[in-house]
Amino acid sequence: MGPWKNAASGKDVLVWSTKCIRNLGAEYPVVKARGLINASARDVVDLLRDSSKVTIYNKSSLGEKIKSC
């Protein structure tokens, strides 16, 4: 991967992005973020694993069904 560049920063959230240099998906950005979530770890995991709730935290989502690992 290339160097991480600060894509955005707010009061409570930091976001960085980069792109893979080679391999499948190199044309898509890779994003990492850091911030505080006012919820238990279990609540966050449950939210992220439930594809029917993706539009709660991702307003750009089309609501696709994602199979669990």
PDB file of N, CA and C in Angstrom:
ATOM      1  N   MET A   1       0.829  -1.174   0.000  1.00  0.00           N
ATOM      2  CA  MET A   1       0.000   0.000   0.000  1.00  0.00           C
ATOM      3  C   MET A   1       0.872   1.235   0.000  1.00  0.00           C
ATOM      4  N   GLY A   2       0.292   2.306  -0.460  1.00  0.00           N
ATOM      5  CA  GLY A   2       0.998   3.578  -0.458  1.00  0.00           C
ATOM      6  C   GLY A   2       0.953   4.215   0.916  1.00  0.00           C
ATOM      7  N   PRO A   3       1.496   5.411   1.041  1.00  0.00           N
ATOM      8  CA  PRO A   3       1.471   6.093   2.339  1.00  0.00           C
ATOM      9  C   PRO A   3       0.051   6.508   2.712  1.00  0.00           C
ATOM     10  N   TRP A   4      -0.244   6.517   4.004  1.00  0.00           N
ATOM     11  CA  TRP A   4      -1.560   6.943   4.487  1.00  0.00           C
ATOM     12  C   TRP A   4      -1.602   8.461   4.511  1.00  0.00           C
ATOM     13  N   LYS A   5      -2.628   9.032   3.890  1.00  0.00           N
ATOM     14  CA  LYS A   5      -2.810  10.481   3.879  1.00  0.00           C
ATOM     15  C   LYS A   5      -4.038  10.820   4.703  1.00  0.00           C
ATOM     16  N   ASN A   6      -3.965  11.905   5.464  1.00  0.00           N
ATOM     17  CA  ASN A   6      -5.102  12.327   6.273  1.00  0.00           C
ATOM     18  C   ASN A   6      -6.196  12.823   5.337  1.00  0.00           C
ATOM     19  N   ALA A   7      -7.290  12.061   5.228  1.00  0.00           N
ATOM     20  CA  ALA A   7      -8.383  12.396   4.318  1.00  0.00           C
ATOM     21  C   ALA A   7      -9.345  13.400   4.929  1.00  0.00           C
ATOM     22  N   ALA A   8      -9.529  13.336   6.227  1.00  0.00           N
ATOM     23  CA  ALA A   8     -10.441  14.252   6.913  1.00  0.00           C
ATOM     24  C   ALA A   8     -10.156  14.182   8.396  1.00  0.00           C
ATOM     25  N   SER A   9     -10.436  15.242   9.077  1.00  0.00           N
ATOM     26  CA  SER A   9     -10.334  15.201  10.529  1.00  0.00           C
ATOM     27  C   SER A   9     -11.407  16.101  11.103  1.00  0.00           C
ATOM     28  N   GLY A  10     -12.020  15.625  12.137  1.00  0.00           N
ATOM     29  CA  GLY A  10     -13.046  16.387  12.817  1.00  0.00           C
ATOM     30  C   GLY A  10     -12.711  16.420  14.288  1.00  0.00           C
ATOM     31  N   LYS A  11     -13.633  16.863  15.077  1.00  0.00           N
ATOM     32  CA  LYS A  11     -13.394  16.962  16.510  1.00  0.00           C
ATOM     33  C   LYS A  11     -13.135  15.594  17.136  1.00  0.00           C
ATOM     34  N   ASP A  12     -13.893  14.592  16.722  1.00  0.00           N
ATOM     35  CA  ASP A  12     -13.801  13.281  17.359  1.00  0.00           C
ATOM     36  C   ASP A  12     -13.410  12.148  16.422  1.00  0.00           C
ATOM     37  N   VAL A  13     -13.315  12.396  15.115  1.00  0.00           N
ATOM     38  CA  VAL A  13     -13.044  11.320  14.167  1.00  0.00           C
ATOM     39  C   VAL A  13     -11.856  11.695  13.288  1.00  0.00           C
ATOM     40  N   LEU A  14     -10.939  10.754  13.126  1.00  0.00           N
ATOM     41  CA  LEU A  14      -9.821  10.913  12.201  1.00  0.00           C
ATOM     42  C   LEU A  14      -9.982   9.874  11.100  1.00  0.00           C
ATOM     43  N   VAL A  15      -9.748  10.268   9.854  1.00  0.00           N
ATOM     44  CA  VAL A  15      -9.905   9.362   8.718  1.00  0.00           C
ATOM     45  C   VAL A  15      -8.667   9.475   7.838  1.00  0.00           C
ATOM     46  N   TRP A  16      -8.115   8.320   7.442  1.00  0.00           N
ATOM     47  CA  TRP A  16      -6.982   8.270   6.535  1.00  0.00           C
ATOM     48  C   TRP A  16      -7.365   7.419   5.334  1.00  0.00           C
ATOM     49  N   SER A  17      -6.728   7.681   4.195  1.00  0.00           N
ATOM     50  CA  SER A  17      -6.978   6.840   3.025  1.00  0.00           C
ATOM     51  C   SER A  17      -5.677   6.617   2.266  1.00  0.00           C
ATOM     52  N   THR A  18      -5.650   5.533   1.527  1.00  0.00           N
ATOM     53  CA  THR A  18      -4.532   5.207   0.650  1.00  0.00           C
ATOM     54  C   THR A  18      -5.083   4.306  -0.446  1.00  0.00           C
ATOM     55  N   LYS A  19      -4.244   3.866  -1.335  1.00  0.00           N
ATOM     56  CA  LYS A  19      -4.646   2.904  -2.357  1.00  0.00           C
ATOM     57  C   LYS A  19      -3.640   1.770  -2.363  1.00  0.00           C
ATOM     58  N   CYS A  20      -4.113   0.581  -2.691  1.00  0.00           N
ATOM     59  CA  CYS A  20      -3.210  -0.552  -2.858  1.00  0.00           C
ATOM     60  C   CYS A  20      -2.361  -0.285  -4.097  1.00  0.00           C
ATOM     61  N   ILE A  21      -1.097  -0.596  -4.015  1.00  0.00           N
ATOM     62  CA  ILE A  21      -0.205  -0.340  -5.143  1.00  0.00           C
ATOM     63  C   ILE A  21      -0.393  -1.397  -6.228  1.00  0.00           C
ATOM     64  N   ARG A  22      -0.588  -2.637  -5.822  1.00  0.00           N
ATOM     65  CA  ARG A  22      -0.747  -3.737  -6.778  1.00  0.00           C
ATOM     66  C   ARG A  22      -1.916  -4.615  -6.347  1.00  0.00           C
ATOM     67  N   ASN A  23      -2.208  -5.576  -7.183  1.00  0.00           N
ATOM     68  CA  ASN A  23      -3.191  -6.621  -6.899  1.00  0.00           C
ATOM     69  C   ASN A  23      -4.627  -6.177  -7.159  1.00  0.00           C
ATOM     70  N   LEU A  24      -5.512  -7.109  -7.003  1.00  0.00           N
ATOM     71  CA  LEU A  24      -6.933  -6.881  -7.223  1.00  0.00           C
ATOM     72  C   LEU A  24      -7.455  -5.787  -6.304  1.00  0.00           C
ATOM     73  N   GLY A  25      -8.195  -4.863  -6.839  1.00  0.00           N
ATOM     74  CA  GLY A  25      -8.769  -3.788  -6.044  1.00  0.00           C
ATOM     75  C   GLY A  25      -7.888  -2.566  -5.927  1.00  0.00           C
ATOM     76  N   ALA A  26      -6.783  -2.521  -6.671  1.00  0.00           N
ATOM     77  CA  ALA A  26      -5.851  -1.400  -6.553  1.00  0.00           C
ATOM     78  C   ALA A  26      -6.481  -0.070  -6.942  1.00  0.00           C
ATOM     79  N   GLU A  27      -7.569  -0.105  -7.711  1.00  0.00           N
ATOM     80  CA  GLU A  27      -8.206   1.146  -8.134  1.00  0.00           C
ATOM     81  C   GLU A  27      -9.135   1.730  -7.068  1.00  0.00           C
ATOM     82  N   TYR A  28      -9.368   0.984  -5.999  1.00  0.00           N
ATOM     83  CA  TYR A  28     -10.261   1.444  -4.935  1.00  0.00           C
ATOM     84  C   TYR A  28      -9.474   1.939  -3.729  1.00  0.00           C
ATOM     85  N   PRO A  29      -9.975   2.976  -3.063  1.00  0.00           N
ATOM     86  CA  PRO A  29      -9.271   3.457  -1.871  1.00  0.00           C
ATOM     87  C   PRO A  29      -9.447   2.509  -0.688  1.00  0.00           C
ATOM     88  N   VAL A  30      -8.455   2.502   0.186  1.00  0.00           N
ATOM     89  CA  VAL A  30      -8.525   1.795   1.459  1.00  0.00           C
ATOM     90  C   VAL A  30      -8.652   2.883   2.516  1.00  0.00           C
ATOM     91  N   VAL A  31      -9.604   2.738   3.413  1.00  0.00           N
ATOM     92  CA  VAL A  31      -9.870   3.779   4.400  1.00  0.00           C
ATOM     93  C   VAL A  31      -9.744   3.197   5.797  1.00  0.00           C
ATOM     94  N   LYS A  32      -9.123   3.956   6.693  1.00  0.00           N
ATOM     95  CA  LYS A  32      -9.129   3.587   8.103  1.00  0.00           C
ATOM     96  C   LYS A  32      -9.547   4.822   8.884  1.00  0.00           C
ATOM     97  N   ALA A  33     -10.217   4.587   9.985  1.00  0.00           N
ATOM     98  CA  ALA A  33     -10.722   5.701  10.788  1.00  0.00           C
ATOM     99  C   ALA A  33     -10.507   5.403  12.257  1.00  0.00           C
ATOM    100  N   ARG A  34     -10.470   6.465  13.031  1.00  0.00           N
ATOM    101  CA  ARG A  34     -10.313   6.326  14.472  1.00  0.00           C
ATOM    102  C   ARG A  34     -11.244   7.323  15.141  1.00  0.00           C
ATOM    103  N   GLY A  35     -11.989   6.831  16.108  1.00  0.00           N
ATOM    104  CA  GLY A  35     -12.898   7.704  16.838  1.00  0.00           C
ATOM    105  C   GLY A  35     -13.521   6.949  17.993  1.00  0.00           C
ATOM    106  N   LEU A  36     -14.295   7.639  18.772  1.00  0.00           N
ATOM    107  CA  LEU A  36     -14.981   7.026  19.906  1.00  0.00           C
ATOM    108  C   LEU A  36     -16.423   6.723  19.533  1.00  0.00           C
ATOM    109  N   ILE A  37     -16.868   5.542  19.899  1.00  0.00           N
ATOM    110  CA  ILE A  37     -18.249   5.138  19.669  1.00  0.00           C
ATOM    111  C   ILE A  37     -18.884   4.928  21.031  1.00  0.00           C
ATOM    112  N   ASN A  38     -19.974   5.613  21.272  1.00  0.00           N
ATOM    113  CA  ASN A  38     -20.650   5.524  22.564  1.00  0.00           C
ATOM    114  C   ASN A  38     -21.557   4.288  22.583  1.00  0.00           C
ATOM    115  N   ALA A  39     -20.933   3.109  22.616  1.00  0.00           N
ATOM    116  CA  ALA A  39     -21.665   1.840  22.627  1.00  0.00           C
ATOM    117  C   ALA A  39     -20.720   0.755  23.127  1.00  0.00           C
ATOM    118  N   SER A  40     -21.305  -0.356  23.536  1.00  0.00           N
ATOM    119  CA  SER A  40     -20.472  -1.483  23.960  1.00  0.00           C
ATOM    120  C   SER A  40     -19.867  -2.158  22.731  1.00  0.00           C
ATOM    121  N   ALA A  41     -18.786  -2.886  22.939  1.00  0.00           N
ATOM    122  CA  ALA A  41     -18.155  -3.619  21.841  1.00  0.00           C
ATOM    123  C   ALA A  41     -19.146  -4.587  21.206  1.00  0.00           C
ATOM    124  N   ARG A  42     -19.950  -5.253  22.005  1.00  0.00           N
ATOM    125  CA  ARG A  42     -20.945  -6.204  21.493  1.00  0.00           C
ATOM    126  C   ARG A  42     -21.957  -5.495  20.594  1.00  0.00           C
ATOM    127  N   ASP A  43     -22.436  -4.316  21.012  1.00  0.00           N
ATOM    128  CA  ASP A  43     -23.404  -3.569  20.200  1.00  0.00           C
ATOM    129  C   ASP A  43     -22.804  -3.166  18.852  1.00  0.00           C
ATOM    130  N   VAL A  44     -21.536  -2.769  18.857  1.00  0.00           N
ATOM    131  CA  VAL A  44     -20.877  -2.375  17.608  1.00  0.00           C
ATOM    132  C   VAL A  44     -20.715  -3.584  16.688  1.00  0.00           C
ATOM    133  N   VAL A  45     -20.265  -4.704  17.224  1.00  0.00           N
ATOM    134  CA  VAL A  45     -20.111  -5.922  16.419  1.00  0.00           C
ATOM    135  C   VAL A  45     -21.457  -6.355  15.850  1.00  0.00           C
ATOM    136  N   ASP A  46     -22.492  -6.348  16.665  1.00  0.00           N
ATOM    137  CA  ASP A  46     -23.826  -6.735  16.193  1.00  0.00           C
ATOM    138  C   ASP A  46     -24.302  -5.820  15.064  1.00  0.00           C
ATOM    139  N   LEU A  47     -24.048  -4.525  15.195  1.00  0.00           N
ATOM    140  CA  LEU A  47     -24.449  -3.570  14.165  1.00  0.00           C
ATOM    141  C   LEU A  47     -23.711  -3.829  12.860  1.00  0.00           C
ATOM    142  N   LEU A  48     -22.405  -4.030  12.932  1.00  0.00           N
ATOM    143  CA  LEU A  48     -21.611  -4.234  11.724  1.00  0.00           C
ATOM    144  C   LEU A  48     -21.890  -5.570  11.045  1.00  0.00           C
ATOM    145  N   ARG A  49     -22.268  -6.576  11.807  1.00  0.00           N
ATOM    146  CA  ARG A  49     -22.547  -7.903  11.227  1.00  0.00           C
ATOM    147  C   ARG A  49     -23.943  -8.013  10.637  1.00  0.00           C
ATOM    148  N   ASP A  50     -24.845  -7.115  10.991  1.00  0.00           N
ATOM    149  CA  ASP A  50     -26.229  -7.177  10.516  1.00  0.00           C
ATOM    150  C   ASP A  50     -26.377  -6.311   9.269  1.00  0.00           C
ATOM    151  N   SER A  51     -26.334  -6.931   8.093  1.00  0.00           N
ATOM    152  CA  SER A  51     -26.370  -6.169   6.847  1.00  0.00           C
ATOM    153  C   SER A  51     -27.676  -5.400   6.654  1.00  0.00           C
ATOM    154  N   SER A  52     -28.727  -5.765   7.372  1.00  0.00           N
ATOM    155  CA  SER A  52     -29.983  -5.017   7.245  1.00  0.00           C
ATOM    156  C   SER A  52     -29.895  -3.647   7.914  1.00  0.00           C
ATOM    157  N   LYS A  53     -28.859  -3.424   8.739  1.00  0.00           N
ATOM    158  CA  LYS A  53     -28.701  -2.149   9.450  1.00  0.00           C
ATOM    159  C   LYS A  53     -27.614  -1.265   8.851  1.00  0.00           C
ATOM    160  N   VAL A  54     -27.042  -1.665   7.716  1.00  0.00           N
ATOM    161  CA  VAL A  54     -25.913  -0.922   7.154  1.00  0.00           C
ATOM    162  C   VAL A  54     -26.273   0.523   6.837  1.00  0.00           C
ATOM    163  N   THR A  55     -27.516   0.800   6.471  1.00  0.00           N
ATOM    164  CA  THR A  55     -27.893   2.177   6.137  1.00  0.00           C
ATOM    165  C   THR A  55     -27.932   3.086   7.364  1.00  0.00           C
ATOM    166  N   ILE A  56     -27.903   2.520   8.564  1.00  0.00           N
ATOM    167  CA  ILE A  56     -27.858   3.336   9.784  1.00  0.00           C
ATOM    168  C   ILE A  56     -26.530   4.085   9.866  1.00  0.00           C
ATOM    169  N   TYR A  57     -25.429   3.419   9.498  1.00  0.00           N
ATOM    170  CA  TYR A  57     -24.112   4.035   9.620  1.00  0.00           C
ATOM    171  C   TYR A  57     -23.457   4.343   8.279  1.00  0.00           C
ATOM    172  N   ASN A  58     -24.052   3.910   7.176  1.00  0.00           N
ATOM    173  CA  ASN A  58     -23.502   4.178   5.849  1.00  0.00           C
ATOM    174  C   ASN A  58     -24.621   4.675   4.943  1.00  0.00           C
ATOM    175  N   LYS A  59     -24.776   5.978   4.872  1.00  0.00           N
ATOM    176  CA  LYS A  59     -25.869   6.583   4.103  1.00  0.00           C
ATOM    177  C   LYS A  59     -25.722   6.361   2.600  1.00  0.00           C
ATOM    178  N   SER A  60     -24.537   5.974   2.133  1.00  0.00           N
ATOM    179  CA  SER A  60     -24.307   5.733   0.711  1.00  0.00           C
ATOM    180  C   SER A  60     -24.621   4.302   0.298  1.00  0.00           C
ATOM    181  N   SER A  61     -24.893   3.449   1.254  1.00  0.00           N
ATOM    182  CA  SER A  61     -25.118   2.032   0.967  1.00  0.00           C
ATOM    183  C   SER A  61     -26.419   1.816   0.208  1.00  0.00           C
ATOM    184  N   LEU A  62     -26.396   0.823  -0.642  1.00  0.00           N
ATOM    185  CA  LEU A  62     -27.603   0.417  -1.348  1.00  0.00           C
ATOM    186  C   LEU A  62     -28.351  -0.654  -0.574  1.00  0.00           C
ATOM    187  N   GLY A  63     -27.866  -0.988   0.607  1.00  0.00           N
ATOM    188  CA  GLY A  63     -28.521  -1.988   1.439  1.00  0.00           C
ATOM    189  C   GLY A  63     -28.321  -3.403   0.949  1.00  0.00           C
ATOM    190  N   GLU A  64     -27.174  -3.686   0.351  1.00  0.00           N
ATOM    191  CA  GLU A  64     -26.897  -5.024  -0.158  1.00  0.00           C
ATOM    192  C   GLU A  64     -26.840  -6.042   0.965  1.00  0.00           C
ATOM    193  N   LYS A  65     -27.242  -7.246   0.657  1.00  0.00           N
ATOM    194  CA  LYS A  65     -27.158  -8.343   1.616  1.00  0.00           C
ATOM    195  C   LYS A  65     -25.750  -8.913   1.585  1.00  0.00           C
ATOM    196  N   ILE A  66     -25.101  -8.934   2.725  1.00  0.00           N
ATOM    197  CA  ILE A  66     -23.738  -9.437   2.829  1.00  0.00           C
ATOM    198  C   ILE A  66     -23.761 -10.731   3.624  1.00  0.00           C
ATOM    199  N   LYS A  67     -23.174 -11.776   3.060  1.00  0.00           N
ATOM    200  CA  LYS A  67     -23.126 -13.048   3.767  1.00  0.00           C
ATOM    201  C   LYS A  67     -22.086 -12.981   4.867  1.00  0.00           C
ATOM    202  N   SER A  68     -22.428 -13.484   6.030  1.00  0.00           N
ATOM    203  CA  SER A  68     -21.511 -13.493   7.167  1.00  0.00           C
ATOM    204  C   SER A  68     -20.415 -14.516   6.942  1.00  0.00           C
ATOM    205  N   CYS A  69     -19.223 -14.226   7.441  1.00  0.00           N
ATOM    206  CA  CYS A  69     -18.089 -15.157   7.316  1.00  0.00           C
ATOM    207  C   CYS A  69     -18.304 -16.381   8.175  1.00  0.00           C
TER     208      CYS A  69
END
